[in-house]
PDB file of C-alpha atoms in Angstrom:
ATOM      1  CA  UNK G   7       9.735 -11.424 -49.107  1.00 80.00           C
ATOM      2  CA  UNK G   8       6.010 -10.696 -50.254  1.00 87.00           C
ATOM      3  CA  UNK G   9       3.229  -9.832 -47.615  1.00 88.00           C
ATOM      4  CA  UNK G  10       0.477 -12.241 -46.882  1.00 88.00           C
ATOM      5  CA  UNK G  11      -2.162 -12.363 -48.777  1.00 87.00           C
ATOM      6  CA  UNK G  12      -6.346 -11.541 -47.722  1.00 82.00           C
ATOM      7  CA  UNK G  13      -8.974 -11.544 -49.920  1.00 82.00           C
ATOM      8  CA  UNK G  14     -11.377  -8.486 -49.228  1.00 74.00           C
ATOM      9  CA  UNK G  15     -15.331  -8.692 -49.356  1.00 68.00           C
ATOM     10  CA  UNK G  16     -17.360  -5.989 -49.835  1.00 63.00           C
ATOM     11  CA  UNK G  17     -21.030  -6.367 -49.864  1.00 58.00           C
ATOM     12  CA  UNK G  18     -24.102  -4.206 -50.283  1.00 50.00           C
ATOM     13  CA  UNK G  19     -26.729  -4.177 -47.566  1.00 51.00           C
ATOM     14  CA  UNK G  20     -29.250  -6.713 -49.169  1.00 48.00           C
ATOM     15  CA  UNK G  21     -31.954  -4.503 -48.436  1.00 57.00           C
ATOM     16  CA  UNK G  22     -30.846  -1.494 -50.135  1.00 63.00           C
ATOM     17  CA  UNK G  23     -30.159  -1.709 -54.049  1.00 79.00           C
ATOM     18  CA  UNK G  24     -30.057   1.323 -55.870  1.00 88.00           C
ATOM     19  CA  UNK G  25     -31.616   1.280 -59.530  1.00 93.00           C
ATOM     20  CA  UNK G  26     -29.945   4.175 -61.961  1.00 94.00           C
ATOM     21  CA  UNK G  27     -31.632   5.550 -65.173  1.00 94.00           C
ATOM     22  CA  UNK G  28     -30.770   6.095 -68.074  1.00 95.00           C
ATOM     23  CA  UNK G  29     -27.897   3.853 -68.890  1.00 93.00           C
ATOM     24  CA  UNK G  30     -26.145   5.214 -70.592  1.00 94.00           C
ATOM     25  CA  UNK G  31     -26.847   8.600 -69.861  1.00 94.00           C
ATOM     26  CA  UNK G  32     -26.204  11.785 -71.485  1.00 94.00           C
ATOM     27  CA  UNK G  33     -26.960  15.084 -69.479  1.00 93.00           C
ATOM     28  CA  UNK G  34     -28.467  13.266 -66.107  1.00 94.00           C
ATOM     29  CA  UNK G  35     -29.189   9.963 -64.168  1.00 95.00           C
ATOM     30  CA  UNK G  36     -31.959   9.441 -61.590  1.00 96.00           C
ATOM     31  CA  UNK G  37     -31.001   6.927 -58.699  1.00 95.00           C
ATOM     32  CA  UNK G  38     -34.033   5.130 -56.973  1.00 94.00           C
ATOM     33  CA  UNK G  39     -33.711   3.200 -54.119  1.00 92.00           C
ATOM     34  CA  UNK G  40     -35.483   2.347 -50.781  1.00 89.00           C
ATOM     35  CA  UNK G  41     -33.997   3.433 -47.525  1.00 88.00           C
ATOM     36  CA  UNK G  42     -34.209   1.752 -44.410  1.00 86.00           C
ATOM     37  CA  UNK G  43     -33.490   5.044 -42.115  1.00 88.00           C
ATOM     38  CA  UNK G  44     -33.776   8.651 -42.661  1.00 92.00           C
ATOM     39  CA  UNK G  45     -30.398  10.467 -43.507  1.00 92.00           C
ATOM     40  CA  UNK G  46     -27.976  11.958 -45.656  1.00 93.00           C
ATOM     41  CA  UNK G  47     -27.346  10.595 -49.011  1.00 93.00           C
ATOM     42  CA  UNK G  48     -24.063  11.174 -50.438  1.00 95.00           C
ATOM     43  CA  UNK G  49     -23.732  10.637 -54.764  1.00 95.00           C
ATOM     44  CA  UNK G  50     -20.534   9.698 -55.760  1.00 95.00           C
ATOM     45  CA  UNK G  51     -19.750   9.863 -59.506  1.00 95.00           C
ATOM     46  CA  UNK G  52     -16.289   8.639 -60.169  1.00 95.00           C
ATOM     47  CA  UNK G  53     -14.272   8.301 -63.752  1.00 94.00           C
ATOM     48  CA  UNK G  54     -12.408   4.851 -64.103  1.00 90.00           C
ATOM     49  CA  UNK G  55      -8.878   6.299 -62.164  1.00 92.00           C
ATOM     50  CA  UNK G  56     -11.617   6.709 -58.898  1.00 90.00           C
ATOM     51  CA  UNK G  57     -11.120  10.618 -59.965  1.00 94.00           C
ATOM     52  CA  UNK G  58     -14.755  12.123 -58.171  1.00 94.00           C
ATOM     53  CA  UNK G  59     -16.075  13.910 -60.878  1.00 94.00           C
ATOM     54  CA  UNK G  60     -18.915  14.594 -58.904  1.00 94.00           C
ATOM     55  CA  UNK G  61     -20.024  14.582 -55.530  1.00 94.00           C
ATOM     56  CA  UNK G  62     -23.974  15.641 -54.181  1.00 94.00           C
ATOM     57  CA  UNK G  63     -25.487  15.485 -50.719  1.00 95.00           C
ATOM     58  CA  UNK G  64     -29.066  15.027 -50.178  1.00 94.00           C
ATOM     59  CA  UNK G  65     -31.535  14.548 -46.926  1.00 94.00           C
ATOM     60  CA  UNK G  66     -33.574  11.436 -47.793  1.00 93.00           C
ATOM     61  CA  UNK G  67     -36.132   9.906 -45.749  1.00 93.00           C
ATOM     62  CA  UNK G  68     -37.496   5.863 -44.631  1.00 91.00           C
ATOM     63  CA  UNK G  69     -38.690   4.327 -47.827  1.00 90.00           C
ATOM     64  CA  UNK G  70     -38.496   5.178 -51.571  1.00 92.00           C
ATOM     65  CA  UNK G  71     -36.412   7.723 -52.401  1.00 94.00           C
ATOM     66  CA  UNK G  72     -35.558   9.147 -55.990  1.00 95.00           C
ATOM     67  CA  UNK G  73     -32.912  11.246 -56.167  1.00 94.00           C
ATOM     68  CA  UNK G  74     -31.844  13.322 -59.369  1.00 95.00           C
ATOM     69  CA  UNK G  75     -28.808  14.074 -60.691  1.00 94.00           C
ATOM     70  CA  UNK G  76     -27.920  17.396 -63.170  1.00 92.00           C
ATOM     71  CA  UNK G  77     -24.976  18.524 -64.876  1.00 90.00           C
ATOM     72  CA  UNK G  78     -23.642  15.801 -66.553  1.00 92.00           C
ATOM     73  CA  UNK G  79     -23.051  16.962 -70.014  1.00 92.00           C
ATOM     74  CA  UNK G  80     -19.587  18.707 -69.134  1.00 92.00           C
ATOM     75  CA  UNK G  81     -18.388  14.786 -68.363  1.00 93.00           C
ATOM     76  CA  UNK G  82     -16.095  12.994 -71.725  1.00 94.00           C
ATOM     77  CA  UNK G  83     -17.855  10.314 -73.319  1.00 95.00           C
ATOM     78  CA  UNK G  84     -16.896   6.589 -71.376  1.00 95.00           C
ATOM     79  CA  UNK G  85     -17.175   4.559 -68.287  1.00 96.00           C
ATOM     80  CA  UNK G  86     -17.937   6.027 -64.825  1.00 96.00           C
ATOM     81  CA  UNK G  87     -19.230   4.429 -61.591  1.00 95.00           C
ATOM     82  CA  UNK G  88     -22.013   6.019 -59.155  1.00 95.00           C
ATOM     83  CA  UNK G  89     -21.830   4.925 -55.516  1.00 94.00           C
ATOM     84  CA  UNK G  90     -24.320   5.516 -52.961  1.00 92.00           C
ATOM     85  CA  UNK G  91     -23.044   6.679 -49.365  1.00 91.00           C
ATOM     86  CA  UNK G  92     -25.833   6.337 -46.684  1.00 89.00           C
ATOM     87  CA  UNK G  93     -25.026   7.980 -43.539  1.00 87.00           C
ATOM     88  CA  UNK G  94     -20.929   7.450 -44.123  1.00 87.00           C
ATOM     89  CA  UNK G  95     -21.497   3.699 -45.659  1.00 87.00           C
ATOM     90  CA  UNK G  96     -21.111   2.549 -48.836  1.00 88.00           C
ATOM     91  CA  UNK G  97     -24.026   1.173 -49.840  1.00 87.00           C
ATOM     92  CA  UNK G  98     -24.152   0.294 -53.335  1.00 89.00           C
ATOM     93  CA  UNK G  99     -22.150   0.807 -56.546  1.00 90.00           C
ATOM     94  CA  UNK G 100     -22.878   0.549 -60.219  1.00 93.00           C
ATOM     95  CA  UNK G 101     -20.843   1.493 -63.837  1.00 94.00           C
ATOM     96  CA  UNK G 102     -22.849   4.163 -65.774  1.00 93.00           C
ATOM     97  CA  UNK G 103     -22.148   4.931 -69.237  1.00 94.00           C
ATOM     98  CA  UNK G 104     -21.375   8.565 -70.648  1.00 95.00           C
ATOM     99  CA  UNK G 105     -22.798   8.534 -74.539  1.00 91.00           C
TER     100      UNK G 105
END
């Protein structure tokens, strides 16, 4: 017998939408976004297996917040994704391109 089947939503608050820069990148990516509450910030960046290749924590604050990310030249050339964790929620997701 199979198990039922449920399709799964996942959606991004509508008010936060991160922007990443450049894309793609090469040594470092700079994620913009506007927050709705102060908090921690958690940057996610994952390979294509959802292997975290690297994970930073930063304090951000209500409004526009830019935060900068370094040491990305070690990473292989290909596909990655960044998500944004606000406070233990996912908030947004995007692919980012290693050149």
């Amino acid at each position: 017998t199979y198990s039922k089947v449920l399709a799964v939503r996942l959606q991004a608050k509508s008010d936060m939408v991160m922007q990443v820069s450049p894309n793609p990148f090469v040594e470092q990516v700079n994620l913009r976004f506007t927050a709705t509450e102060n908090g921690t910030a958690r940057i996610r960046i994952m390979n294509v297996t959802g292997q975290t290749m690297l994970n930073k924590q930063s304090t951000i604050s209500t409004g526009y917040n830019n935060i900068q990310v370094d040491g990305l030249a070690g990473l292989a050339t290909g596909m990655y994704v960044v998500q944004l964790v606000l406070n233990g929620i996912v908030i947004d997701h995007q692919k980012l391109i290693k050149n």
